[in-house]
PDB file of C-alpha atoms in Angstrom:
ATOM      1  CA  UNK A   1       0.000   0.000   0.000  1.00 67.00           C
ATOM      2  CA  UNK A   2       3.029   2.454   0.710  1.00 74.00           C
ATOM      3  CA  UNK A   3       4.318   1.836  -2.801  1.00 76.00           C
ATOM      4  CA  UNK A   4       0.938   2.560  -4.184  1.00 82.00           C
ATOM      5  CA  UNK A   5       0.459   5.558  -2.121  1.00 85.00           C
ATOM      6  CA  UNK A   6       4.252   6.925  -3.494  1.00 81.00           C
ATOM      7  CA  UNK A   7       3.603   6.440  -6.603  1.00 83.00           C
ATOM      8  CA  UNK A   8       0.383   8.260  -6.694  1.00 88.00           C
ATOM      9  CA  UNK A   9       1.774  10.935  -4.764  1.00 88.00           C
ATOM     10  CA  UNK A  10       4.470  11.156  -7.727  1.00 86.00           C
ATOM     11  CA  UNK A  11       1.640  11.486 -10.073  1.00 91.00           C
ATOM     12  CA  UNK A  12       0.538  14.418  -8.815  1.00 90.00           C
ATOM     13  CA  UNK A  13       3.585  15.950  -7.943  1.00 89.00           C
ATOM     14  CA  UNK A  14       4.310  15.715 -11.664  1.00 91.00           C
ATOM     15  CA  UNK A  15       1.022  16.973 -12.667  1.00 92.00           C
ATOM     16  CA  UNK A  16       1.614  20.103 -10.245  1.00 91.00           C
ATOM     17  CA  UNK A  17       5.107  20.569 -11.886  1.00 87.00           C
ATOM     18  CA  UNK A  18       3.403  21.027 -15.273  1.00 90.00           C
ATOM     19  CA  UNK A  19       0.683  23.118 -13.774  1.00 90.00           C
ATOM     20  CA  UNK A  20       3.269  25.562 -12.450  1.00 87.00           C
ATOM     21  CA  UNK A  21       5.169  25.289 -15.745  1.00 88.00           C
ATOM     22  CA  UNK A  22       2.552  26.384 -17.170  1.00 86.00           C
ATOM     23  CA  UNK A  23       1.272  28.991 -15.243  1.00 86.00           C
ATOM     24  CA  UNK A  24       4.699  30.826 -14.036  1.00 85.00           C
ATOM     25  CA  UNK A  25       5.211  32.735 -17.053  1.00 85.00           C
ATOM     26  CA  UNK A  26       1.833  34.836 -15.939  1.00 86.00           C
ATOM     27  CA  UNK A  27       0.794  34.839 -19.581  1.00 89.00           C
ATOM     28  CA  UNK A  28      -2.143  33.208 -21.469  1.00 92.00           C
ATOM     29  CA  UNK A  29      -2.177  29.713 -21.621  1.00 89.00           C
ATOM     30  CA  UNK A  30      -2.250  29.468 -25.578  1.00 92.00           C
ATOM     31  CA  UNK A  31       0.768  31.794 -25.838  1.00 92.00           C
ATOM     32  CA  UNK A  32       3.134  29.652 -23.463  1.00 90.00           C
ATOM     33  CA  UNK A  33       2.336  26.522 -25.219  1.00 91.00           C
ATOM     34  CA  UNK A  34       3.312  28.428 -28.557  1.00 92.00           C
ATOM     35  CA  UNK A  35       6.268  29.930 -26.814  1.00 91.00           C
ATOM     36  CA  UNK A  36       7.598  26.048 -25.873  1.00 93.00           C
ATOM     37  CA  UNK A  37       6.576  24.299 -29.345  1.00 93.00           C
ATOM     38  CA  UNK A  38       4.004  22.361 -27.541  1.00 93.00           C
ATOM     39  CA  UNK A  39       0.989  23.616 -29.907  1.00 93.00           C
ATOM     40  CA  UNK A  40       2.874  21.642 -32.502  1.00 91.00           C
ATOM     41  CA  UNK A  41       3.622  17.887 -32.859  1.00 92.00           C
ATOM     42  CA  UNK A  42       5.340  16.467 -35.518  1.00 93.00           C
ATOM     43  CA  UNK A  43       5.532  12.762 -35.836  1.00 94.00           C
ATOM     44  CA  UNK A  44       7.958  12.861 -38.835  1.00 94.00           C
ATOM     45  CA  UNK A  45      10.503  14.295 -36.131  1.00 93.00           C
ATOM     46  CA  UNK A  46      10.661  11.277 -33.890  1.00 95.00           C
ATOM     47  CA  UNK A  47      13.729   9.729 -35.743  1.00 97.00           C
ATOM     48  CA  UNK A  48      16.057  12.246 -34.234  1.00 97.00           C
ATOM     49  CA  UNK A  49      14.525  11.621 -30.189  1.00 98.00           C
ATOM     50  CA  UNK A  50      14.802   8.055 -31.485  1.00 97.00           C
ATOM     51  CA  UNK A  51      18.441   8.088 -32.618  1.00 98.00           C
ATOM     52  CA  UNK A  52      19.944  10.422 -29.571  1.00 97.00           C
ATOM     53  CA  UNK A  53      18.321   7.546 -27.077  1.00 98.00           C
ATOM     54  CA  UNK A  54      19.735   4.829 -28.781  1.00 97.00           C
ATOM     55  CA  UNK A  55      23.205   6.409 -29.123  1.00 97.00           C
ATOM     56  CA  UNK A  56      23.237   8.106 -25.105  1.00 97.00           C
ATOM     57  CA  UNK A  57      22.017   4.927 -23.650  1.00 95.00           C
ATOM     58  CA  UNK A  58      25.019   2.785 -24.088  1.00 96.00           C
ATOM     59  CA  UNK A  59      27.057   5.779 -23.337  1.00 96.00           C
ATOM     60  CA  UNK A  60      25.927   5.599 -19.942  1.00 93.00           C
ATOM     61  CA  UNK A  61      26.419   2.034 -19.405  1.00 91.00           C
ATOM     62  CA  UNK A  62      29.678   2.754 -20.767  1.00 94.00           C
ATOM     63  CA  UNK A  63      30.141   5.641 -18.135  1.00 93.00           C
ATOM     64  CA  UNK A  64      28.745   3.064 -15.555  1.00 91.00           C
ATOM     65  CA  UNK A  65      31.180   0.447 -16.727  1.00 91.00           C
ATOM     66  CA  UNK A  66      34.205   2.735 -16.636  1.00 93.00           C
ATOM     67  CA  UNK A  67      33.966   4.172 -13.644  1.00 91.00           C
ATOM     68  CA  UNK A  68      33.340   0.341 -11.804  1.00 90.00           C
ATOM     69  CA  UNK A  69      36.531  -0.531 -12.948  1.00 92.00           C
ATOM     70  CA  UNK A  70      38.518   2.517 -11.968  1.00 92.00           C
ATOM     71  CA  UNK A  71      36.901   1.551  -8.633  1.00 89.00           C
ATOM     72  CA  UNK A  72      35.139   4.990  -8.110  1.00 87.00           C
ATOM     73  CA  UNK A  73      32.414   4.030  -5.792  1.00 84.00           C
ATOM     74  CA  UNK A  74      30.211   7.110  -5.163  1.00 85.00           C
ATOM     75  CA  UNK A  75      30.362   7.393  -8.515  1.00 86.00           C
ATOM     76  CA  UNK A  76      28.871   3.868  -9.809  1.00 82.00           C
ATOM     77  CA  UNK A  77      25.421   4.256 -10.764  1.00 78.00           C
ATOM     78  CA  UNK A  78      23.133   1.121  -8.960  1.00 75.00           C
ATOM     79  CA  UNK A  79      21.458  -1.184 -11.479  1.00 68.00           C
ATOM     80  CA  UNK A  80      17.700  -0.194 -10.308  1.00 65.00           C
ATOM     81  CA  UNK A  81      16.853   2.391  -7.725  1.00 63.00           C
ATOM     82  CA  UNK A  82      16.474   1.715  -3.816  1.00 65.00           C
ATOM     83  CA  UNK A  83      13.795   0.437  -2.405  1.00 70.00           C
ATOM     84  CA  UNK A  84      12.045  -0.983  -5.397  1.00 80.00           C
ATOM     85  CA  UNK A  85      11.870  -4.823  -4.683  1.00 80.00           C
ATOM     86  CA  UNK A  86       8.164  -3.858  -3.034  1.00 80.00           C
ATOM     87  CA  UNK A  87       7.384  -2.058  -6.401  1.00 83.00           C
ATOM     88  CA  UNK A  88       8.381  -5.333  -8.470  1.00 84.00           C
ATOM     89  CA  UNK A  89       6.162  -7.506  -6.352  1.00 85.00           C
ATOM     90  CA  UNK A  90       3.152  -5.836  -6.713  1.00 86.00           C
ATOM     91  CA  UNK A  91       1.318  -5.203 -10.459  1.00 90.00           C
ATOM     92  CA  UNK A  92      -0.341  -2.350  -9.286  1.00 89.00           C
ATOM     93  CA  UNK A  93       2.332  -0.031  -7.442  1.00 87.00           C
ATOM     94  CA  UNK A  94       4.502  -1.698 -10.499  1.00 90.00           C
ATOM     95  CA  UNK A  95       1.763   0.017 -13.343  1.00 91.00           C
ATOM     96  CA  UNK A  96       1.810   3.095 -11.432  1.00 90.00           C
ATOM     97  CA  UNK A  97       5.620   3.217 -11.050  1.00 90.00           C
ATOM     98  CA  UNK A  98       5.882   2.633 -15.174  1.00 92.00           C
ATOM     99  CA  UNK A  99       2.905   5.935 -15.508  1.00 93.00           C
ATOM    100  CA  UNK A 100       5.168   8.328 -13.221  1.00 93.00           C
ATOM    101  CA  UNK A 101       8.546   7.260 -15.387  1.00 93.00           C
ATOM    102  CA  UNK A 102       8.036   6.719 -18.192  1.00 95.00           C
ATOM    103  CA  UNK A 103       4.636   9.356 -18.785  1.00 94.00           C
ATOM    104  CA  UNK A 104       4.622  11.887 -15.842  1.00 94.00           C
ATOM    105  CA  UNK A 105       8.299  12.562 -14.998  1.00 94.00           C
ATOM    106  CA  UNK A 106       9.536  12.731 -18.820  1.00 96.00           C
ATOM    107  CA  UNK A 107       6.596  15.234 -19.199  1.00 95.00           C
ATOM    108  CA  UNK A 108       6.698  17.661 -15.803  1.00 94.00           C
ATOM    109  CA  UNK A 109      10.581  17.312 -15.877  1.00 95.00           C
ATOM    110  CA  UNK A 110      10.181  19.020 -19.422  1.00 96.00           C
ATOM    111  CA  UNK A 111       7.812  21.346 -18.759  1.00 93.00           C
ATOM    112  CA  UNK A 112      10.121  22.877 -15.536  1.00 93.00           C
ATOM    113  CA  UNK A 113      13.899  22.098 -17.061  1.00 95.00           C
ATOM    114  CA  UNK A 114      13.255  22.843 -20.462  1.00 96.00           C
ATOM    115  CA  UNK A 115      10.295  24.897 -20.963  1.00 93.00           C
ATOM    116  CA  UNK A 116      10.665  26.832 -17.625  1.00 92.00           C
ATOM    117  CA  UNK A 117      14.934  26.790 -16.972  1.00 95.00           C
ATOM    118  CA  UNK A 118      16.026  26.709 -20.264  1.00 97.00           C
ATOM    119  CA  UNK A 119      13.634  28.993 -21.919  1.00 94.00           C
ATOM    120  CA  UNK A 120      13.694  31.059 -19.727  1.00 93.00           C
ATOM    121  CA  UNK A 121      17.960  31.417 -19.623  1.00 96.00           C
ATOM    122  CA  UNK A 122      17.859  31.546 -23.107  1.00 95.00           C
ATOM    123  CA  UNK A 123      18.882  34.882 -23.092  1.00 96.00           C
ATOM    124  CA  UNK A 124      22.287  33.943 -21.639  1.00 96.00           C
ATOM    125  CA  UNK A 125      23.091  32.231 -24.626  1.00 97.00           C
ATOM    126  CA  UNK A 126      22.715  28.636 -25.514  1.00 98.00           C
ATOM    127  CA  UNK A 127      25.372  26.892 -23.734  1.00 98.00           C
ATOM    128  CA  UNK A 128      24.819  28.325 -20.603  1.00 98.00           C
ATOM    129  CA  UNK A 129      21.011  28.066 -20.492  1.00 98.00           C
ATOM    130  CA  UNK A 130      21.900  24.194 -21.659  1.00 98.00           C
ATOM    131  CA  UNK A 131      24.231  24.137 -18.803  1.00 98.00           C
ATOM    132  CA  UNK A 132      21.767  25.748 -16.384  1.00 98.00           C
ATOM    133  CA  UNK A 133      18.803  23.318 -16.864  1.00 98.00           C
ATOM    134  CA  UNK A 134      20.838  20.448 -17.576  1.00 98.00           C
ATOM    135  CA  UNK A 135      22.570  21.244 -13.825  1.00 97.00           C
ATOM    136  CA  UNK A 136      18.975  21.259 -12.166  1.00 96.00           C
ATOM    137  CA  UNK A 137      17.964  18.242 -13.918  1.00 96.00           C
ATOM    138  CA  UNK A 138      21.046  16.106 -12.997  1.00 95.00           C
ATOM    139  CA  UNK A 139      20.763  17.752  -9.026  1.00 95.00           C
ATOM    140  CA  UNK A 140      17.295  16.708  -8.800  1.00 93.00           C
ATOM    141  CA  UNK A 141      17.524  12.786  -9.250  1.00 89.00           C
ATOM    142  CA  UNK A 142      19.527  13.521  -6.055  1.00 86.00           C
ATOM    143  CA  UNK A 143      21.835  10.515  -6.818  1.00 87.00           C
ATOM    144  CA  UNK A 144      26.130  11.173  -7.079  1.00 89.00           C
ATOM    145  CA  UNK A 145      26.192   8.608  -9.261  1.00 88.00           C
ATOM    146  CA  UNK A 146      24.013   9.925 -12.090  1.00 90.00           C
ATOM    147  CA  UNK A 147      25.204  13.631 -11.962  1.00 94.00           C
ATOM    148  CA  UNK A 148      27.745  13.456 -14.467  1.00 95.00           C
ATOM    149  CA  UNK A 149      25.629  11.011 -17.312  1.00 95.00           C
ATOM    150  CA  UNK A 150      22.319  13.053 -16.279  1.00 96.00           C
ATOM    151  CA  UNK A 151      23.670  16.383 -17.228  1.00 97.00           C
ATOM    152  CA  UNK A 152      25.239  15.189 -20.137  1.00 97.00           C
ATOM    153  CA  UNK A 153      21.359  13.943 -21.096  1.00 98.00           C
ATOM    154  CA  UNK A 154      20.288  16.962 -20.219  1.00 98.00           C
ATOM    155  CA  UNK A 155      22.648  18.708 -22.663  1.00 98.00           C
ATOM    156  CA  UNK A 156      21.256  16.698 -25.555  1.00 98.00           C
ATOM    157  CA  UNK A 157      17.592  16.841 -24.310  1.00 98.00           C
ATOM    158  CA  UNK A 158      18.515  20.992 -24.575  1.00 98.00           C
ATOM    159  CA  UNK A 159      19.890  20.345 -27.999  1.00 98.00           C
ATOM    160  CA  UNK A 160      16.871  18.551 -29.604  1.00 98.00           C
ATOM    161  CA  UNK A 161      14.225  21.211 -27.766  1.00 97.00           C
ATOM    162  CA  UNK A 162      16.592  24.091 -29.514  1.00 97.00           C
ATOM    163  CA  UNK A 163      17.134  22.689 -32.728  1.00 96.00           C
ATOM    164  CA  UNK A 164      13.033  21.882 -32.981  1.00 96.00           C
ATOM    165  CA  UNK A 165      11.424  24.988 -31.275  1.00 95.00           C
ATOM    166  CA  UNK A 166       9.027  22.012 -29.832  1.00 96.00           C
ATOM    167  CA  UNK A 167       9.253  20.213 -26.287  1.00 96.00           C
ATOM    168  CA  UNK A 168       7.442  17.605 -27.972  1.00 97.00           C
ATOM    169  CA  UNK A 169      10.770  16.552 -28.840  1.00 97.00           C
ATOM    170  CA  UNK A 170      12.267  16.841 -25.671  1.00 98.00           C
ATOM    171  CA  UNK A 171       9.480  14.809 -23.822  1.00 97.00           C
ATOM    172  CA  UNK A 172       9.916  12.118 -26.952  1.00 98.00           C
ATOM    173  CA  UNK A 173      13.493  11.882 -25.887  1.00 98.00           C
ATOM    174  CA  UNK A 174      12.884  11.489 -21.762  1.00 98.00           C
ATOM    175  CA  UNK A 175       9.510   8.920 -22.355  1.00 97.00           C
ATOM    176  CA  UNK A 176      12.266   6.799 -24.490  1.00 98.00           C
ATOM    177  CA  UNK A 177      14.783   6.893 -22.622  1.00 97.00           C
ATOM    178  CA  UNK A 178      13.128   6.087 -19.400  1.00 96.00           C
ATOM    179  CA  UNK A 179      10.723   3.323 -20.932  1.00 97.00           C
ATOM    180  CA  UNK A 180      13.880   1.564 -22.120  1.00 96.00           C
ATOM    181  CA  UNK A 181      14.865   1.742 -18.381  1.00 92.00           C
ATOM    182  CA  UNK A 182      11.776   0.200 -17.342  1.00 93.00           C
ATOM    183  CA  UNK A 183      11.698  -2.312 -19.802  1.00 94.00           C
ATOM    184  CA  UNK A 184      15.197  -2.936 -18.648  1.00 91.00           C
ATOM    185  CA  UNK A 185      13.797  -3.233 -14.842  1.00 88.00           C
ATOM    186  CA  UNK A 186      11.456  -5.746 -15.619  1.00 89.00           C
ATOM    187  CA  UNK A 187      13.715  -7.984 -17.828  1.00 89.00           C
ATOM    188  CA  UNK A 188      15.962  -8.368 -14.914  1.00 81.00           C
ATOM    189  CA  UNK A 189      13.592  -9.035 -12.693  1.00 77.00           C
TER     190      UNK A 189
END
């Protein structure tokens, strides 16, 4: 029942991300979804979300493997996060932990690091607004381990948003990347 209850807790967390993703920029609704790209989907784009995944995901079990054998502990990133055996061995905290990561979190994690930090530092240039968001996002999976390979993500998540105007592809790039993770979970297990 715990796991259920954190996981639908994490739901709405993510849906109050977006809501105040949404709503910080104190301007009509229609013109901050312009302003972010998400008034405008385009499946034909997909490839490039697609490719980056496929191409950043072994990089960070190459990352992982490297830094096991140079024996950096802190720095190893765990195979699956603590504290999810519960999760595994119940379907129903299980289907609510695959909604929050691989639907909510890519989403709200978009909306604030992207659409809010990003956009907003834009005007820094694009490096350091890529640097800025990419920061928060690696700081807030609050693990050592991930900093470095999260940032880097968050670099190329800030590249695809850029090059496309559209979060769309940003939020392509995070549900990808963290449904292969899950997919991953649940092989192993």
């Amino acid at each position: 029942v715990a796991a259920r209850v954190a996981w639908v807790m994490a739901l709405v967390s993510s849906a109050l991300f977006v809501a105040v993703a949404l709503l910080a920029p104190r301007r009509p609704l229609r013109e901050v979804l312009g302003a972010v790209g998400l008034d405008r989907f385009d499946a034909g784009r997909l490839w490039l979300p697609a490719l980056c995944v496929a191409i950043a995901y072994p990089l960070t079990g190459l990352y992982a493997a490297a830094v096991s054998a140079l024996g950096l502990g802190p720095l190893i990133p765990s195979p699956s996060p603590e504290g999810l055996e519960p999760v595994l061995r119940d379907p129903a905290a299980l289907a609510l932990y695959g909604l929050a990561t691989v639907v909510a979190a890519p989403v709200s994690e978009e909306a604030v690091y992207r659409g809010l930090a990003f956009t907003g530092t834009l005007r820094w240039g694009f490096w350091p607004a890529a640097a800025f968001s990419s920061a928060l996002f690696a700081l807030s999976h609050r693990e050592l381990a991930t900093l470095l390979p999260f940032f880097a993500i968050g670099l190329v998540i800030a590249w695809l948003y850029a090059r496309s105007g559209s979060l769309w592809d940003a939020v392509a790039f995070h549900v990808l990347f963290n449904g292969l993770s899950f997919i991953l979970l649940l092989a192993r297990y």
